[in-house]
């Protein structure tokens, strides 16, 4: 049975040629393969001597002898160099097999079989390379036939999939891979065989035989052709990239973690609010890191406790401050959901309590049938203190938490914990600063006799809401009022503390009823003492001694040599005392901006009050200016933050301020709001304090004023004037007490004073009685002996009055007492024990 050799047989690669020699040694037949091998056509070769045509000249003698031997009937095989007929150059080497033969006439001839030695060597090399690939390659190698069955496998492939290489002949990809992956591989093989387009880096996943471990292979496929170019199959090269895949996953996780930490660093902690910081943490973690998360903080921490309670057993009260879910708002605590804002506890034996106790993360596996697959309970630790707990959870379908995730969760929780602890510290310091600031400022609605008051304070430091500006409204004896506005240079808590000391000093000095210039002089000494270390106060007490020289020279002279310049306090202040009876206001200024006065139907004007030196400089006395304020006039005291900024000069700010006060008839609160809303204050650069007062004055019928001669009968007249005046004011319940106390003060003025005596009664929110004389000796309260007949008058005044005191005047002194107005009931009488205590 005859069977033709299919295309791609070995003869396609070897290319065997043939020709024959006649009895005379000439070529009489020349095959087509000979034409291809030697590059000579048959018509050019037939009839020629092959030795002369193809053998080099130096080998022709040997060639003729060999041909003669062949024609004598001897076979010969050898290697013969040949050259092309076209150019005569040496071209190659041919292996020749010569077989003697006879012609039809009985003549001796020869048939020559010729093979190109180069083709043989190429085949040997290809076979060696093929054997190296299949036998020595560290990668799995398969050769599929056109039927997509394995024709050959190498040892590496067999080592992975079992058996020896020959055992895999005839198998298909379905014998090695899961169905889905096998179908995908078979489709790729069919496509490569049909189109000739190679497939590179095709990823295949599946377990090796006898193992459940998932392996990853990278497959490269290309079509194999025969020598004639006809497809004969598909070659496949498989590389196990399981470790590479694992490394890639690790790198991807590392990149994700770094990106997550980078995002956490940029997004967490932008706010100093506890709840906002907790929400920022969850915004970063959900859904990139987990599916559900919550943040619980110790309730004691939120309440401002120094150290959160319960850190030992982990069962203290916590408040849920934030929750986030990427799973349809599913609750994190499925059995007992905790709402945001709710206060709760973790059971002592729970994993969350254990995490809080140990300050280490705890992994909690999900229950069977639960939405949550895995949970990480991570304590939030800042500065070795646990401030709360963050819980990260992954739902069913997500990969459970691993060790790498634990490290990332701890890092996220730690970053948020530091920010939350900073926010806690800020909140605590902020509250303390606010308490300090509010304690140093007057109440929201200060009251004064004969004045309507409105005020505003805006700190320049928005972070702490404290600053060095201050204002004050101080009630003085005789229904007078001291109005104060000051500005400590600098800002923040340090300036606020200095401001508090100066404000306290102002109040103390004001209660001594000193003149405004005297108050500022004493306050200047206090300001210079603020920046002086202990034991360097020898230079105090000569505030008025320096006259002349520059401000810098004065400061250098007054400042101790070892004082830190950063601790030197400078301040400006304007101090005004208003008398509602006379509507006169006395001003003294220490380097502050001048007050603004708006009279009815007039433009606002700056009062000409000598500015003087700032407090803390010293060396110059302060001057006073007395101004009579019209009824319904508007007086404004302020700090430079209202009228000065880096964008415009002071003069422009003052002009704008005066223009904003052109409607003084409006309510004072509206005027304050209008001023702050109109001026370009650039709030945040400096503190702003604004104190405004509308002049009312005491009506004439609210004042009783009499001058008494220096004689004993004046005591009775004083009692009579008092009784008549109180009756006209419908203050009958106060008549007896007031008569008694007036008689005591007038008697003291007759006994110890000088000159005429002046009695004045003032009615406003309280009743004030003043007794004036020209004596300089101040009254002194003392305890009388049992045998003394007098000396109990001032004790009686102190016992029966709400307040009493004395102050110096330009021409003597004034002794006064104050009584509260009756509220419709009888006034409380002193007890017998209180009266007997004077004896």
PDB file of N, CA and C in Angstrom, residues 704-711 713-715 717-718 721 746 750 754-761 770-773:
ATOM      1  N   UNK A 704     -31.351 115.601  95.877  1.00  0.00           N
ATOM      2  CA  UNK A 704     -31.574 116.552  96.961  1.00  0.00           C
ATOM      3  C   UNK A 704     -30.247 117.058  97.467  1.00  0.00           C
ATOM      4  N   UNK A 705     -30.040 118.417  97.479  1.00  0.00           N
ATOM      5  CA  UNK A 705     -28.724 118.982  97.779  1.00  0.00           C
ATOM      6  C   UNK A 705     -28.907 120.173  98.717  1.00  0.00           C
ATOM      7  N   UNK A 706     -28.245 120.100  99.870  1.00  0.00           N
ATOM      8  CA  UNK A 706     -28.371 121.175 100.868  1.00  0.00           C
ATOM      9  C   UNK A 706     -26.992 121.495 101.446  1.00  0.00           C
ATOM     10  N   UNK A 707     -26.809 122.752 101.815  1.00  0.00           N
ATOM     11  CA  UNK A 707     -25.609 123.199 102.518  1.00  0.00           C
ATOM     12  C   UNK A 707     -25.996 123.582 103.946  1.00  0.00           C
ATOM     13  N   UNK A 708     -25.288 123.026 104.892  1.00  0.00           N
ATOM     14  CA  UNK A 708     -25.598 123.216 106.316  1.00  0.00           C
ATOM     15  C   UNK A 708     -24.470 123.990 106.983  1.00  0.00           C
ATOM     16  N   UNK A 709     -24.834 124.954 107.834  1.00  0.00           N
ATOM     17  CA  UNK A 709     -23.781 125.680 108.565  1.00  0.00           C
ATOM     18  C   UNK A 709     -23.136 124.791 109.616  1.00  0.00           C
ATOM     19  N   UNK A 710     -21.989 125.207 110.046  1.00  0.00           N
ATOM     20  CA  UNK A 710     -21.256 124.404 111.018  1.00  0.00           C
ATOM     21  C   UNK A 710     -21.742 124.762 112.416  1.00  0.00           C
ATOM     22  N   UNK A 711     -22.886 124.169 112.816  1.00  0.00           N
ATOM     23  CA  UNK A 711     -23.482 124.414 114.119  1.00  0.00           C
ATOM     24  C   UNK A 711     -24.295 123.191 114.509  1.00  0.00           C
ATOM     25  N   UNK A 713     -27.305 122.773 115.372  1.00  0.00           N
ATOM     26  CA  UNK A 713     -28.659 122.654 114.866  1.00  0.00           C
ATOM     27  C   UNK A 713     -28.702 121.995 113.479  1.00  0.00           C
ATOM     28  N   UNK A 714     -27.566 121.926 112.812  1.00  0.00           N
ATOM     29  CA  UNK A 714     -27.546 121.351 111.465  1.00  0.00           C
ATOM     30  C   UNK A 714     -27.885 119.868 111.475  1.00  0.00           C
ATOM     31  N   UNK A 715     -27.662 119.204 112.606  1.00  0.00           N
ATOM     32  CA  UNK A 715     -27.998 117.779 112.651  1.00  0.00           C
ATOM     33  C   UNK A 715     -29.502 117.601 112.532  1.00  0.00           C
ATOM     34  N   UNK A 717     -31.624 119.814 111.238  1.00  0.00           N
ATOM     35  CA  UNK A 717     -32.047 120.206 109.904  1.00  0.00           C
ATOM     36  C   UNK A 717     -31.771 119.100 108.875  1.00  0.00           C
ATOM     37  N   UNK A 718     -30.647 118.441 109.033  1.00  0.00           N
ATOM     38  CA  UNK A 718     -30.320 117.350 108.102  1.00  0.00           C
ATOM     39  C   UNK A 718     -31.352 116.226 108.195  1.00  0.00           C
ATOM     40  N   UNK A 721     -34.536 117.617 106.440  1.00  0.00           N
ATOM     41  CA  UNK A 721     -34.417 117.600 104.979  1.00  0.00           C
ATOM     42  C   UNK A 721     -34.533 116.168 104.439  1.00  0.00           C
ATOM     43  N   UNK A 746     -23.499 113.553 109.793  1.00  0.00           N
ATOM     44  CA  UNK A 746     -23.429 114.994 110.007  1.00  0.00           C
ATOM     45  C   UNK A 746     -22.777 115.296 111.358  1.00  0.00           C
ATOM     46  N   UNK A 750     -19.434 117.548 112.002  1.00  0.00           N
ATOM     47  CA  UNK A 750     -19.336 118.662 112.946  1.00  0.00           C
ATOM     48  C   UNK A 750     -18.186 118.450 113.920  1.00  0.00           C
ATOM     49  N   UNK A 754     -14.197 120.185 108.943  1.00  0.00           N
ATOM     50  CA  UNK A 754     -13.925 121.608 108.869  1.00  0.00           C
ATOM     51  C   UNK A 754     -14.878 122.236 107.858  1.00  0.00           C
ATOM     52  N   UNK A 755     -15.169 123.513 108.051  1.00  0.00           N
ATOM     53  CA  UNK A 755     -15.967 124.263 107.100  1.00  0.00           C
ATOM     54  C   UNK A 755     -17.427 123.859 107.099  1.00  0.00           C
ATOM     55  N   UNK A 756     -18.147 124.397 106.075  1.00  0.00           N
ATOM     56  CA  UNK A 756     -19.565 124.091 105.947  1.00  0.00           C
ATOM     57  C   UNK A 756     -19.752 122.621 105.587  1.00  0.00           C
ATOM     58  N   UNK A 757     -20.970 122.183 105.840  1.00  0.00           N
ATOM     59  CA  UNK A 757     -21.313 120.780 105.586  1.00  0.00           C
ATOM     60  C   UNK A 757     -22.338 120.749 104.449  1.00  0.00           C
ATOM     61  N   UNK A 758     -22.124 119.815 103.527  1.00  0.00           N
ATOM     62  CA  UNK A 758     -23.045 119.656 102.383  1.00  0.00           C
ATOM     63  C   UNK A 758     -23.663 118.273 102.450  1.00  0.00           C
ATOM     64  N   UNK A 759     -24.979 118.224 102.341  1.00  0.00           N
ATOM     65  CA  UNK A 759     -25.730 116.968 102.359  1.00  0.00           C
ATOM     66  C   UNK A 759     -26.380 116.784 100.990  1.00  0.00           C
ATOM     67  N   UNK A 760     -26.198 115.586 100.427  1.00  0.00           N
ATOM     68  CA  UNK A 760     -26.802 115.315  99.116  1.00  0.00           C
ATOM     69  C   UNK A 760     -27.385 113.913  99.111  1.00  0.00           C
ATOM     70  N   UNK A 761     -28.637 113.817  98.619  1.00  0.00           N
ATOM     71  CA  UNK A 761     -29.329 112.542  98.447  1.00  0.00           C
ATOM     72  C   UNK A 761     -29.536 112.304  96.952  1.00  0.00           C
ATOM     73  N   UNK A 770     -24.697 111.443 100.710  1.00  0.00           N
ATOM     74  CA  UNK A 770     -23.333 111.933 100.781  1.00  0.00           C
ATOM     75  C   UNK A 770     -23.265 113.125 101.729  1.00  0.00           C
ATOM     76  N   UNK A 771     -22.259 113.138 102.583  1.00  0.00           N
ATOM     77  CA  UNK A 771     -22.013 114.254 103.496  1.00  0.00           C
ATOM     78  C   UNK A 771     -20.610 114.786 103.207  1.00  0.00           C
ATOM     79  N   UNK A 772     -20.510 116.086 102.792  1.00  0.00           N
ATOM     80  CA  UNK A 772     -19.262 116.694 102.388  1.00  0.00           C
ATOM     81  C   UNK A 772     -18.798 117.668 103.476  1.00  0.00           C
ATOM     82  N   UNK A 773     -17.491 117.757 103.680  1.00  0.00           N
ATOM     83  CA  UNK A 773     -16.915 118.802 104.519  1.00  0.00           C
ATOM     84  C   UNK A 773     -15.501 119.072 104.041  1.00  0.00           C
TER      85      UNK A 773
END
